[in-house]
Coordinates of C-alpha atoms in Angstrom, one line a residue:
X102 CA 43.4 -91.9 -8.0
X103 CA 41.3 -92.0 -4.5
X104 CA 38.0 -94.1 -4.7
X105 CA 36.1 -91.3 -3.2
X106 CA 36.6 -89.8 -6.8
X107 CA 33.6 -89.3 -9.6
X108 CA 33.6 -90.7 -12.4
X109 CA 33.9 -86.7 -13.6
X110 CA 36.7 -86.1 -11.7
X111 CA 38.6 -89.3 -12.9
X112 CA 37.7 -88.4 -16.4
X113 CA 39.6 -84.6 -16.0
X114 CA 42.6 -86.3 -13.9
X115 CA 43.1 -88.6 -16.3
X116 CA 42.7 -86.0 -19.6
X117 CA 45.4 -83.3 -17.4
X118 CA 48.0 -86.1 -17.2
X119 CA 47.7 -86.8 -20.2
X120 CA 48.3 -83.2 -21.4
X121 CA 45.3 -83.0 -23.2
X122 CA 42.8 -80.3 -24.0
X123 CA 39.0 -80.7 -23.7
X124 CA 39.2 -79.6 -27.5
X125 CA 41.5 -82.0 -28.0
X126 CA 39.9 -84.9 -26.7
X127 CA 37.1 -84.2 -28.2
X128 CA 38.4 -84.6 -31.9
X129 CA 40.0 -88.0 -30.8
X130 CA 37.0 -89.7 -29.5
X131 CA 34.4 -87.6 -32.0
X132 CA 32.1 -86.7 -28.7
X133 CA 31.3 -82.9 -28.7
X134 CA 33.4 -81.1 -26.5
X135 CA 30.3 -79.1 -24.5
X136 CA 29.1 -83.1 -23.9
X137 CA 32.4 -84.1 -22.4
X138 CA 32.3 -80.6 -20.1
X139 CA 29.1 -82.0 -19.1
X140 CA 30.6 -85.5 -17.9
X141 CA 33.8 -83.9 -16.3
X142 CA 31.4 -81.6 -14.2
X143 CA 29.3 -85.0 -12.9
X144 CA 26.5 -83.5 -14.9
X145 CA 26.0 -86.6 -17.1
X146 CA 26.4 -90.0 -16.5
X147 CA 29.7 -91.8 -17.8
X148 CA 28.3 -94.6 -20.4
X149 CA 30.2 -97.5 -21.2
X150 CA 31.1 -96.6 -25.1
X151 CA 31.6 -93.2 -23.6
X152 CA 34.7 -94.3 -21.3
X153 CA 36.1 -97.0 -23.8
X154 CA 36.4 -94.1 -26.2
X155 CA 37.9 -92.5 -23.7
X156 CA 40.7 -95.0 -22.6
X157 CA 41.8 -95.2 -26.0
X158 CA 42.0 -91.4 -26.8
X159 CA 44.4 -91.2 -23.0
X160 CA 45.8 -93.9 -23.3
X161 CA 44.3 -94.9 -20.0
X162 CA 45.0 -99.2 -19.7
X163 CA 40.6 -99.6 -19.6
X164 CA 40.5 -97.5 -16.7
X165 CA 37.2 -95.7 -16.9
X166 CA 35.9 -98.3 -18.5
X167 CA 36.6 -100.3 -15.5
X168 CA 35.4 -98.3 -13.3
X169 CA 31.7 -98.1 -15.2
X170 CA 31.2 -101.3 -15.3
X171 CA 32.5 -102.1 -11.7
X172 CA 29.8 -99.5 -10.3
X173 CA 27.0 -101.4 -12.4
X174 CA 27.5 -104.6 -11.2
X175 CA 28.2 -103.0 -7.4
X176 CA 24.9 -101.4 -8.1
X177 CA 22.8 -104.7 -9.2
X178 CA 24.8 -106.6 -5.8
X179 CA 23.5 -103.9 -3.3
X180 CA 19.9 -102.8 -4.8
X181 CA 17.0 -104.0 -2.0
X182 CA 13.3 -104.9 -3.9
X183 CA 11.6 -101.5 -4.4
X184 CA 8.7 -101.7 -1.4
X185 CA 7.1 -98.6 -2.4
X186 CA 3.0 -99.4 -2.2
X187 CA 0.9 -97.5 0.9
X188 CA -1.3 -99.5 3.1
X189 CA -4.3 -101.2 1.5
X190 CA -8.0 -100.8 3.2
X191 CA -8.1 -103.3 6.1
X192 CA -11.4 -105.1 3.5
X193 CA -12.4 -104.8 0.3
X194 CA -16.1 -105.3 0.3
X195 CA -18.0 -106.4 -2.9
X196 CA -15.1 -105.8 -5.4
X197 CA -13.7 -109.7 -5.5
X198 CA -15.2 -110.7 -9.3
X199 CA -13.3 -107.5 -9.9
X200 CA -10.1 -108.1 -8.2
X201 CA -10.3 -111.8 -10.1
X202 CA -10.2 -110.1 -13.1
X203 CA -7.1 -107.8 -12.5
X204 CA -5.0 -110.6 -11.3
X205 CA -6.0 -112.8 -14.2
X206 CA -5.3 -110.4 -16.6
X207 CA -2.1 -109.4 -14.9
X208 CA -0.3 -113.0 -14.4
X209 CA -2.1 -114.2 -17.5
X210 CA -1.0 -111.6 -20.2
X211 CA -0.6 -113.2 -23.4
X212 CA -0.3 -110.0 -25.3
X213 CA 3.0 -111.5 -27.3
X214 CA 6.4 -111.7 -27.1
X215 CA 7.8 -108.6 -24.8
X216 CA 4.7 -107.5 -24.3
X217 CA 4.0 -105.8 -21.1
X218 CA 1.1 -106.3 -19.0
X219 CA -0.9 -103.1 -18.7
X220 CA -4.5 -103.1 -16.7
X221 CA -6.3 -99.6 -16.8
X222 CA -9.0 -99.6 -13.1
X223 CA -11.2 -97.1 -14.1
X224 CA -14.5 -95.5 -12.7
X225 CA -16.5 -92.5 -11.2
X226 CA -14.7 -90.6 -8.5
X227 CA -15.4 -92.1 -5.4
X228 CA -16.0 -95.6 -6.4
X229 CA -12.7 -97.9 -4.7
X230 CA -10.6 -97.5 -7.4
X231 CA -7.6 -96.9 -5.3
X232 CA -8.5 -99.5 -2.5
X233 CA -9.0 -102.2 -5.1
X234 CA -5.7 -101.7 -6.9
X235 CA -3.9 -101.4 -3.6
X236 CA -5.4 -104.6 -2.7
X237 CA -4.2 -106.7 -5.6
X238 CA -1.1 -105.0 -5.7
X239 CA 0.1 -106.0 -1.9
X240 CA -1.8 -109.9 -3.0
X241 CA 0.5 -110.1 -5.8
X242 CA 3.4 -108.0 -4.9
X243 CA 5.7 -111.1 -3.9
X244 CA 5.4 -112.5 -7.7
X245 CA 7.6 -109.6 -8.3
X246 CA 11.6 -110.2 -7.0
X247 CA 12.2 -106.5 -8.4
X248 CA 9.3 -105.5 -5.8
X249 CA 6.8 -102.2 -6.4
X250 CA 6.8 -98.9 -7.3
X251 CA 4.5 -96.6 -6.0
X252 CA 3.5 -92.9 -7.7
X253 CA 0.4 -91.0 -7.2
X254 CA 0.2 -89.5 -10.9
X255 CA -2.3 -86.1 -9.1
X256 CA -3.9 -86.5 -12.7
X257 CA -7.2 -84.8 -10.8
X258 CA -7.2 -82.3 -7.3
X259 CA -3.7 -81.2 -5.0
X260 CA -2.8 -77.9 -5.4
X261 CA 0.5 -79.4 -6.8
X262 CA -1.4 -80.0 -10.2
X263 CA -0.4 -83.2 -12.2
X264 CA 3.0 -84.8 -11.6
X265 CA 5.8 -84.5 -14.1
X266 CA 6.3 -88.0 -15.5
X267 CA 9.7 -86.9 -15.5
X268 CA 9.9 -85.9 -12.2
X269 CA 8.6 -89.5 -11.4
X270 CA 10.7 -91.0 -13.4
X271 CA 13.5 -89.1 -11.1
X272 CA 12.5 -90.6 -8.3
X273 CA 11.7 -94.3 -9.6
X274 CA 15.1 -94.4 -10.5
X275 CA 17.0 -92.8 -7.7
X276 CA 14.9 -95.8 -5.8
X277 CA 15.9 -98.4 -8.3
X278 CA 20.3 -96.8 -7.1
X279 CA 20.7 -94.8 -9.9
X280 CA 23.4 -92.5 -9.1
X281 CA 21.6 -88.8 -9.2
X282 CA 24.7 -87.6 -11.4
X283 CA 24.1 -90.2 -13.8
X284 CA 20.1 -89.2 -14.7
X285 CA 20.0 -87.1 -17.4
X286 CA 17.3 -84.3 -17.6
X287 CA 15.0 -85.2 -20.7
X288 CA 12.1 -86.8 -20.4
X289 CA 12.6 -89.3 -23.0
X290 CA 16.3 -90.4 -21.7
X291 CA 15.1 -90.7 -18.8
X292 CA 12.5 -93.1 -19.9
X293 CA 15.1 -94.9 -22.0
X294 CA 17.2 -95.0 -18.8
X295 CA 14.1 -96.8 -16.9
X296 CA 13.3 -99.5 -19.1
X297 CA 16.9 -100.5 -19.2
X298 CA 17.7 -100.7 -15.5
X299 CA 14.0 -102.2 -15.0
X300 CA 14.5 -104.9 -17.7
X301 CA 15.0 -108.6 -16.4
X302 CA 14.2 -107.3 -12.6
X303 CA 10.7 -107.9 -12.4
X304 CA 8.8 -105.1 -11.0
X305 CA 5.2 -104.0 -10.8
X306 CA 4.6 -100.6 -11.1
X307 CA 1.5 -99.1 -10.0
X308 CA 0.5 -95.6 -10.7
X309 CA -2.5 -94.1 -8.8
X310 CA -4.9 -91.0 -10.3
X311 CA -3.3 -90.9 -13.5
X312 CA -4.8 -87.5 -15.4
X313 CA -4.4 -88.9 -19.5
X314 CA -2.3 -91.6 -21.4
X315 CA 0.6 -89.1 -22.1
X316 CA 1.2 -89.2 -18.3
X317 CA 1.7 -92.9 -18.1
X318 CA 2.7 -93.7 -21.2
X319 CA 7.1 -92.2 -20.7
X320 CA 6.5 -94.8 -17.1
X321 CA 6.3 -98.0 -18.7
X322 CA 8.6 -100.4 -18.5
X323 CA 9.5 -102.7 -21.9
X324 CA 10.2 -105.8 -19.8
X325 CA 7.7 -108.3 -19.9
X326 CA 8.3 -109.3 -16.7
X327 CA 7.4 -106.4 -15.4
X328 CA 3.7 -105.3 -14.6
X329 CA 1.8 -102.2 -14.5
X330 CA -1.6 -101.2 -12.3
X331 CA -3.0 -97.7 -13.1
X332 CA -6.2 -96.0 -11.4
X333 CA -7.7 -93.2 -13.3
X334 CA -11.2 -91.1 -13.8
X335 CA -11.1 -91.5 -17.1
X336 CA -10.5 -94.0 -20.0
X337 CA -7.2 -93.5 -21.3
X338 CA -7.6 -95.1 -24.6
X339 CA -4.5 -93.6 -25.5
X340 CA -3.0 -96.4 -23.5
X341 CA -5.6 -99.2 -25.2
X342 CA -4.4 -98.4 -28.5
X343 CA -0.6 -98.3 -28.1
X344 CA 0.0 -100.0 -25.5
X345 CA -2.8 -103.0 -25.7
X346 CA -3.8 -102.4 -22.4
X347 CA -6.9 -103.6 -20.5
X348 CA -9.7 -102.3 -18.5
X349 CA -11.4 -102.9 -15.5
X350 CA -14.1 -100.5 -14.8
X351 CA -15.6 -100.0 -11.6
X352 CA -19.3 -98.8 -10.8
X353 CA -20.9 -97.8 -7.1
X354 CA -22.0 -101.0 -5.1
X355 CA -24.5 -103.2 -5.3
X356 CA -26.9 -103.0 -2.9
X357 CA -26.5 -105.9 -0.6
X358 CA -22.9 -105.1 -0.3
X359 CA -23.2 -101.5 0.4
X360 CA -25.2 -102.8 3.3
X361 CA -22.1 -105.1 4.4
X362 CA -20.1 -102.0 4.3
X363 CA -22.0 -99.7 6.6
X364 CA -22.0 -102.6 9.1
X365 CA -18.7 -103.2 8.9
X366 CA -18.2 -99.7 10.1
X367 CA -20.7 -99.0 12.4
X368 CA -20.2 -102.6 13.8
X369 CA -23.4 -104.1 16.2
X370 CA -26.0 -100.5 15.8
X371 CA -26.7 -101.7 12.5
X372 CA -28.2 -104.8 13.1
X373 CA -30.8 -103.1 15.4
X374 CA -32.1 -100.6 12.1
X375 CA -32.0 -102.7 9.5
X376 CA -34.1 -100.3 7.4
X377 CA -32.8 -97.2 7.7
X378 CA -29.1 -98.8 7.1
X379 CA -30.5 -99.6 3.4
X380 CA -32.1 -95.7 3.6
X381 CA -28.6 -94.9 3.9
X382 CA -27.3 -96.9 1.5
X383 CA -29.4 -95.8 -1.3
X384 CA -29.0 -91.9 -0.5
X385 CA -25.5 -92.2 -0.6
X386 CA -26.2 -93.8 -3.7
X387 CA -24.0 -97.1 -3.3
X388 CA -20.7 -95.2 -3.9
X389 CA -18.0 -96.4 -1.0
X390 CA -16.5 -92.9 -0.5
X391 CA -19.5 -92.0 0.9
X392 CA -21.1 -95.0 2.7
X393 CA -17.3 -94.8 4.5
X394 CA -17.9 -90.9 5.2
X395 CA -21.9 -91.7 6.2
X396 CA -20.9 -94.7 8.4
X397 CA -18.0 -93.3 10.0
X398 CA -20.2 -90.3 11.3
X399 CA -22.2 -92.6 12.8
X400 CA -20.2 -94.3 14.8
X401 CA -18.9 -90.9 16.1
X402 CA -22.0 -90.1 17.5
X403 CA -22.9 -93.0 19.6
X404 CA -26.3 -91.0 20.7
X405 CA -27.8 -90.6 17.1
X406 CA -29.6 -93.5 15.8
X407 CA -29.0 -94.6 12.2
X408 CA -33.1 -93.2 11.0
X409 CA -31.5 -89.2 12.6
X410 CA -28.8 -89.8 9.8
X411 CA -31.1 -90.9 7.2
X412 CA -33.2 -87.9 7.7
X413 CA -30.3 -86.0 7.5
X414 CA -29.4 -87.1 4.2
X415 CA -33.2 -86.7 3.2
X416 CA -33.0 -83.2 1.9
X417 CA -30.7 -83.7 -1.6
X418 CA -29.7 -80.2 -1.7
X419 CA -28.2 -80.8 1.7
X420 CA -26.5 -84.0 1.0
X421 CA -23.2 -83.4 -0.4
X422 CA -22.8 -81.2 3.0
X423 CA -23.7 -83.8 5.1
X424 CA -21.5 -86.3 3.3
X425 CA -18.2 -84.4 4.0
X426 CA -15.2 -85.4 6.1
X427 CA -14.8 -82.3 7.3
X428 CA -11.3 -81.6 7.6
X429 CA -9.6 -83.4 4.5
X430 CA -10.7 -82.8 1.0
X431 CA -10.3 -86.0 -0.6
X432 CA -12.4 -87.5 1.9
X433 CA -15.1 -85.0 0.8
X434 CA -17.5 -86.0 -1.7
X435 CA -18.2 -82.8 -3.3
X436 CA -14.4 -82.3 -3.4
X437 CA -13.7 -85.6 -4.8
X438 CA -16.5 -84.6 -7.7
X439 CA -14.8 -81.4 -8.0
X440 CA -11.5 -82.1 -9.3
X441 CA -13.2 -84.2 -12.5
X442 CA -15.6 -81.4 -13.4
X443 CA -12.5 -78.5 -13.5
X444 CA -11.1 -81.2 -15.6
X445 CA -13.6 -81.0 -17.7
X446 CA -13.5 -78.3 -21.0
X447 CA -16.1 -75.4 -20.6
X448 CA -18.2 -77.0 -23.2
X449 CA -18.6 -80.2 -21.0
X450 CA -18.9 -78.6 -18.0
X451 CA -22.0 -76.9 -19.1
X452 CA -23.3 -80.0 -20.5
X453 CA -22.9 -81.7 -16.8
X454 CA -24.3 -78.7 -15.0
X455 CA -27.3 -78.2 -16.9
X456 CA -28.2 -81.8 -16.6
X457 CA -28.5 -81.6 -13.4
X458 CA -31.8 -79.6 -14.5
X459 CA -33.3 -83.1 -15.5
X460 CA -35.9 -84.1 -13.4
X461 CA -34.8 -88.0 -13.9
X462 CA -31.5 -89.8 -13.4
X463 CA -32.0 -91.6 -17.3
X464 CA -31.8 -89.4 -20.9
X465 CA -31.4 -90.0 -24.1
X466 CA -28.9 -87.5 -26.5
X467 CA -32.3 -85.5 -27.6
X468 CA -32.9 -84.1 -24.0
X469 CA -29.9 -83.6 -23.3
X470 CA -29.6 -81.7 -26.6
X471 CA -32.7 -79.7 -25.7
X472 CA -31.6 -78.9 -22.5
X473 CA -28.4 -77.3 -23.8
X474 CA -29.5 -76.0 -26.5
X475 CA -27.3 -77.5 -28.9
X476 CA -27.6 -80.1 -31.9
X477 CA -27.5 -83.8 -31.2
X478 CA -24.5 -84.3 -33.1
X479 CA -23.1 -81.6 -30.6
X480 CA -24.7 -83.1 -27.5
X481 CA -23.4 -86.6 -28.5
X482 CA -19.6 -85.4 -27.8
X483 CA -20.3 -83.8 -25.1
X484 CA -21.9 -86.8 -24.0
X485 CA -18.9 -89.1 -24.6
X486 CA -16.5 -86.5 -22.5
X487 CA -18.7 -86.9 -20.1
X488 CA -18.6 -91.2 -20.3
X489 CA -15.0 -90.9 -20.7
X490 CA -14.4 -88.5 -17.6
X491 CA -17.1 -90.7 -15.5
X492 CA -19.6 -88.6 -14.8
X493 CA -22.2 -89.8 -16.7
X494 CA -22.9 -93.2 -17.3
X495 CA -23.8 -95.1 -20.8
X496 CA -26.5 -97.5 -20.3
X497 CA -27.2 -98.6 -23.9
X498 CA -28.0 -96.8 -27.3
X499 CA -28.3 -93.2 -27.1
X500 CA -29.0 -93.4 -23.4
X501 CA -27.6 -92.0 -20.3
X502 CA -27.8 -92.0 -16.3
X503 CA -26.7 -90.1 -14.0
X504 CA -26.2 -91.6 -10.6
X505 CA -28.4 -89.9 -7.6
X506 CA -25.2 -88.2 -5.8
X507 CA -23.1 -86.8 -9.0
X508 CA -27.0 -85.4 -10.3
X509 CA -27.4 -83.4 -6.8
X510 CA -23.9 -82.2 -7.7
X511 CA -24.5 -80.9 -11.2
X512 CA -27.6 -79.4 -9.9
X513 CA -25.9 -77.3 -7.1
X514 CA -23.4 -76.3 -9.8
X515 CA -26.3 -74.9 -12.0
X516 CA -27.7 -72.9 -9.4
X517 CA -24.2 -71.4 -8.2
X518 CA -22.4 -70.6 -12.0
X519 CA -25.8 -70.3 -14.3
X520 CA -28.0 -67.1 -14.5
X521 CA -31.3 -67.8 -13.9
X522 CA -32.7 -67.2 -17.6
X523 CA -30.2 -69.7 -18.3
X524 CA -32.1 -72.1 -15.8
X525 CA -35.2 -71.2 -17.2
X526 CA -34.5 -71.2 -20.5
X527 CA -32.7 -74.9 -20.0
X528 CA -36.5 -75.6 -18.2
X529 CA -38.4 -74.4 -21.4
X530 CA -36.5 -76.2 -24.0
X531 CA -36.8 -79.5 -22.0
X532 CA -40.5 -79.2 -21.7
X533 CA -41.2 -78.2 -25.3
X534 CA -38.8 -81.3 -26.3
X535 CA -40.7 -83.7 -24.0
X536 CA -44.5 -82.4 -25.3
X537 CA -43.7 -82.3 -28.8
X538 CA -42.3 -85.3 -28.7
X539 CA -44.8 -87.0 -26.7
X540 CA -47.2 -85.5 -29.5
X541 CA -45.2 -86.8 -32.5
X542 CA -45.6 -90.5 -30.6
X543 CA -49.4 -89.7 -30.2
X544 CA -49.4 -89.0 -34.0
X545 CA -48.2 -92.2 -34.8
X546 CA -49.8 -94.6 -32.5
X547 CA -53.3 -93.3 -32.8
X548 CA -53.2 -91.1 -36.2
X549 CA -56.5 -91.1 -36.6
X550 CA -57.6 -89.8 -32.6
X551 CA -58.2 -86.0 -32.2
X552 CA -55.5 -83.4 -31.0
X553 CA -55.4 -81.2 -28.7
X554 CA -53.3 -77.7 -29.9
X555 CA -49.9 -77.0 -28.8
X556 CA -47.4 -74.1 -28.0
X557 CA -45.0 -74.3 -30.8
X558 CA -41.4 -74.8 -29.6
X559 CA -39.1 -72.6 -29.0
X560 CA -35.4 -71.9 -30.4
X561 CA -32.7 -74.6 -29.9
X562 CA -35.7 -77.6 -29.7
X563 CA -35.5 -80.7 -32.4
X564 CA -38.4 -83.2 -30.8
X565 CA -38.3 -86.5 -32.1
X566 CA -39.5 -88.1 -34.8
X567 CA -40.9 -91.6 -35.3
X568 CA -41.6 -91.4 -39.1
X569 CA -45.1 -93.6 -38.9
X570 CA -43.3 -96.6 -37.0
X571 CA -45.3 -97.7 -34.4
X572 CA -43.5 -99.7 -32.5
X573 CA -40.7 -97.7 -32.2
X574 CA -42.8 -94.9 -30.5
X575 CA -44.2 -97.1 -28.1
X576 CA -41.0 -98.1 -27.0
X577 CA -39.5 -95.1 -26.6
X578 CA -43.3 -93.7 -24.3
X579 CA -42.6 -97.0 -22.2
X580 CA -38.4 -96.0 -21.9
X581 CA -39.2 -92.1 -21.5
X582 CA -42.1 -92.9 -19.2
X583 CA -40.6 -91.5 -15.7
X584 CA -38.6 -88.9 -16.8
X585 CA -42.8 -87.6 -18.4
X586 CA -43.7 -88.0 -15.3
X587 CA -41.3 -85.5 -14.0
X588 CA -41.2 -83.2 -16.5
X589 CA -44.8 -82.5 -15.9
X590 CA -43.8 -82.4 -12.1
X591 CA -41.3 -79.6 -13.6
X592 CA -43.3 -77.7 -15.6
X593 CA -45.7 -76.9 -13.2
X594 CA -43.1 -76.1 -10.8
X595 CA -41.5 -73.4 -12.8
X596 CA -45.1 -72.5 -13.6
X597 CA -45.1 -73.6 -17.2
X598 CA -48.9 -74.3 -16.2
X599 CA -50.3 -75.1 -20.2
X600 CA -47.3 -77.2 -20.8
X601 CA -48.2 -78.9 -17.7
X602 CA -51.9 -80.0 -18.3
X603 CA -51.1 -80.5 -21.8
X604 CA -48.3 -83.3 -21.2
X605 CA -50.6 -86.0 -19.8
X606 CA -53.5 -84.9 -22.3
X607 CA -51.4 -85.8 -25.2
X608 CA -50.1 -88.8 -23.6
X609 CA -53.8 -90.6 -23.0
X610 CA -53.8 -92.9 -25.8
X611 CA -50.7 -93.9 -24.4
X612 CA -52.4 -94.5 -20.9
X613 CA -55.3 -96.3 -23.0
X614 CA -52.4 -99.4 -24.5
X615 CA -50.3 -99.7 -21.7
X616 CA -52.4 -98.6 -18.6
X617 CA -49.7 -97.4 -16.4
X618 CA -51.9 -96.7 -13.5
X619 CA -49.9 -94.8 -11.2
X620 CA -48.3 -92.6 -13.7
X621 CA -51.8 -91.5 -15.5
X622 CA -52.7 -90.7 -12.4
X623 CA -50.4 -88.6 -11.1
X624 CA -49.6 -86.8 -14.0
X625 CA -53.2 -85.9 -14.1
X626 CA -54.1 -84.9 -10.2
X627 CA -50.5 -82.2 -11.6
X628 CA -52.3 -81.2 -15.0
X629 CA -55.6 -80.7 -12.8
X630 CA -53.3 -78.4 -9.9
X631 CA -51.6 -76.5 -13.3
X632 CA -54.8 -76.3 -15.2
X633 CA -56.1 -74.1 -12.2
X634 CA -53.3 -72.2 -11.5
X635 CA -53.3 -71.3 -15.3
X636 CA -56.7 -71.0 -15.2
X637 CA -57.3 -73.4 -17.7
X638 CA -61.2 -73.9 -17.7
X639 CA -60.8 -76.7 -20.4
X640 CA -57.8 -78.4 -19.4
X641 CA -59.0 -78.8 -16.0
X642 CA -62.2 -80.5 -17.2
X643 CA -60.8 -83.2 -19.5
X644 CA -58.1 -83.6 -16.6
X645 CA -60.2 -84.5 -14.8
X646 CA -62.3 -86.6 -16.8
X647 CA -59.1 -88.5 -17.8
X648 CA -58.5 -88.7 -14.3
X649 CA -61.6 -90.5 -13.8
X650 CA -61.8 -92.6 -16.3
X651 CA -58.2 -93.9 -14.4
X652 CA -59.7 -94.5 -11.4
X653 CA -62.8 -96.0 -13.1
X654 CA -60.7 -98.4 -15.4
X655 CA -59.3 -100.1 -11.6
X656 CA -62.3 -100.1 -10.2
X657 CA -61.9 -97.4 -8.0
X658 CA -65.6 -96.4 -8.1
X659 CA -65.7 -94.2 -5.0
X660 CA -62.9 -92.3 -6.3
X661 CA -64.4 -92.1 -9.8
X662 CA -67.5 -90.8 -9.1
X663 CA -66.5 -87.6 -7.1
X664 CA -64.3 -86.6 -9.9
X665 CA -66.8 -87.0 -12.5
X666 CA -68.9 -84.4 -10.6
X667 CA -65.9 -82.3 -9.9
X668 CA -65.5 -82.0 -13.1
X669 CA -69.2 -81.3 -14.4
X670 CA -69.4 -78.6 -11.7
X671 CA -66.6 -76.8 -12.8
X672 CA -68.0 -76.9 -16.5
X673 CA -71.1 -75.2 -16.8
X674 CA -71.8 -76.7 -19.9
X675 CA -70.0 -78.9 -22.3
X676 CA -68.8 -76.2 -25.2
X677 CA -66.1 -76.5 -27.4
X678 CA -63.1 -75.0 -25.9
X679 CA -61.6 -71.6 -27.3
X680 CA -59.2 -71.6 -30.1
X681 CA -55.7 -72.4 -29.0
X682 CA -56.8 -73.8 -25.4
X683 CA -57.9 -77.2 -26.1
X684 CA -57.6 -77.4 -29.3
X685 CA -61.0 -77.7 -32.3
X686 CA -63.2 -80.5 -32.1
X687 CA -61.8 -81.5 -28.8
X688 CA -64.0 -82.1 -25.5
X689 CA -63.6 -84.2 -22.1
X690 CA -65.7 -86.2 -21.5
X691 CA -69.0 -86.1 -21.3
X692 CA -70.2 -86.8 -17.2
X693 CA -72.3 -89.2 -16.1
X694 CA -73.2 -91.6 -13.9
X695 CA -70.7 -94.2 -12.9
X696 CA -72.3 -98.0 -12.7
X697 CA -70.5 -100.2 -10.0
X698 CA -68.9 -103.1 -12.1
X699 CA -66.4 -105.2 -11.9
X700 CA -63.0 -103.4 -13.3
X701 CA -61.9 -103.8 -16.7
X702 CA -58.8 -106.1 -16.8
X703 CA -55.9 -104.3 -18.1
X704 CA -55.2 -104.8 -21.4
X705 CA -52.5 -107.1 -23.0
X706 CA -49.3 -105.4 -24.0
X707 CA -48.0 -108.2 -26.3
X708 CA -50.4 -107.9 -28.4
X709 CA -49.4 -104.5 -30.1
X710 CA -52.0 -105.0 -32.9
X711 CA -54.8 -105.3 -30.8
X712 CA -53.8 -102.7 -28.6
X713 CA -54.2 -100.8 -31.8
X714 CA -57.7 -101.5 -32.3
X715 CA -58.2 -100.6 -28.7
X716 CA -57.4 -97.5 -29.0
X717 CA -59.0 -96.8 -32.4
X718 CA -62.6 -98.0 -30.8
X719 CA -62.2 -95.9 -27.8
X720 CA -64.3 -92.9 -27.9
X721 CA -64.6 -92.2 -24.0
X722 CA -61.6 -89.5 -23.9
X723 CA -60.5 -86.5 -26.0
X724 CA -63.3 -87.3 -28.2
X725 CA -65.5 -85.0 -30.5
X726 CA -69.2 -85.1 -30.5

C-alpha cells in the first residue's frame, strides 16, 4: 500500500483484496452502498467511525483507523496560524470610544459557559465600519493563537452578488488545513465540520459586509476561545436573539474629528483655510468616506484652494457628482448609497425616495405618512425598515432624521424614478398635512381666537390631533418649527400660493407666544410674495401687517413703519375679506402710526399660563373689529 494512496484508494484496495463487493461491505458495516462508493471515489471524507467499521468487516487490523488518526494528527502539527486580514487604514480618526467598546465586548465576554463573543458593527453606508473593524482586529490578533479568518460576504454591492455561506466555509476549511476531499457538500455538514476544526484553536473570525443574519449564522464557531467580528449596514437582530451578539452602531464623525481627518489627508494647506475646511466637512455631512474623497480631491489639485472645493459642493444637486473617486464604485458616495437602496423592498424604497421631498432633515411619522399617502402604521413599518438599513436615523419617539448626503441622494432618486405627477401629489399631501396640523395646534393653543378658512386636505392626509392638550400642541410647534418654515417655502416654490400665505398667518398665535423672530419674519416674507403671486389681496394685507408687528415688537421701527404703510397702500379700505379668501370675521391689522418706544420684551417661555393670557389679551393681529 503506497503512502501516496488516497483514503478512498486504500479502502477500495483493502475491499478487493478481501474479495468483498460493495454490497457485501455495505451489509457488513451497515453503511449505505452509495455512501461507501463515494468514499472509495474520494467524494466523501473517511471518518473515524467508518474507518473502524470497515477495518472490522475487512479484518485489516486497524489500518484505516490508523490512517485517519495519523492524518488528523499530522494536519494539526503542520497547521500554521491563519492570517487573512487585509491591511487596516493608516489612522482611524474619531473612533477611540467605539474601538475601545468593541475590544471590551470581545475580550470581556460574559455570555456564559461555551458562549462565543460576537460583535456586530453596523451603521450607514460610508461611515467607516470596515476601517474600525480592521483596526480592531489587527490590534487584538495576537490574542488568538490560531490566527484570523476573513471573508467579505458581499451583502451589499459587487456584481457577484452576496457570498454563499457554503462557499465561504469551503475557503475557511481549506485555509485551516482540511483536505478538499474531506469537505462535505452540504451547508450544515460544512458548518459542523468548521466548528469541529476550530474548536479549541482560538481563532478570530472577521465577516465584513454581511447582508443579513442568515448569511452569518453558519459561519459562527462553537468554541468560546474563538470570537467573531461582523460589519453590516443593517441591524442584524436575528444574531442578537439567536447568538447573544452585541451591537456597536457608528454615526458620522463629530465636526472636530471631521476637521482632523481632512487636515491629515490635505496636509499643511488646511491650516491656511480653516473656515473652508469646516465648510467642506459640513457639506460632506461628516461622513468619513465623503470626507476622504473630498480631501484626496483637494490633494490631487494643488493649484485649487479648499474654498474652491467648498464652492463645488455648494449645489446640492451636484454634490454627489463631486464626491466621486472616478474609477472605483466602492469609493463613490453615490455608488455606496445605491447598494443599500437596491436592497430595500419596493415600498421601503418608495418611502425613502419621497423623504427626499421633505424640506427638512428631521420629520415625524405623520409627515412621512402624508408624503407617501399611507396610514401612519404603514409609514411606521417602512420607517422601521429604513432605520434597520441605516438609511434613516431614529432620533426619538416617532421622530426621524435623514442626514444631508442621504437626503440629497433620495431627492436625486425621486427626480429620476417617479413621475412629476407623483411628486406634485406628494408635495400637496405634505403641505396639506402641515397646514391642517398647524390649524389643529392653533385651535388648541388659542381656541377662542378667530380662524381663517382653509382648503380641505386631499385624500391620504390625516393631520395631527391634540385633543385639547395645550402642552402637546405647543411642543409639536416647537419641534416642527423649522419644517414649517421649509414647507412654507416649498409651497411657494410649487405654486401652492394660498397654502404658502395661510401657513404663517394661521401660526400667528404660536408666534405671539414664543416670539421666534427669525422664523416669524421669514415665513411672512414668503407669505407676502405668495399672496402677490396668487392674487390674494387679503393674504397680502394680513401677511404684511403680521410682518410689521414682528419688527415692531423687536423695536425695528424703521422697518415696521414702511411695512404698515405698504400694507395700507395695498388695501384701499379695511373691508371684510371674501368668503374663501381669509374667512369670515377676520381682518388684518388696522394701519396705524407707530410711535418710537422701547421694544416689547420677549415673553417668558417657561410660563405657559402667562402665555395663554397674553394670547387671549392680544387683539392686534387677525382680530375682528
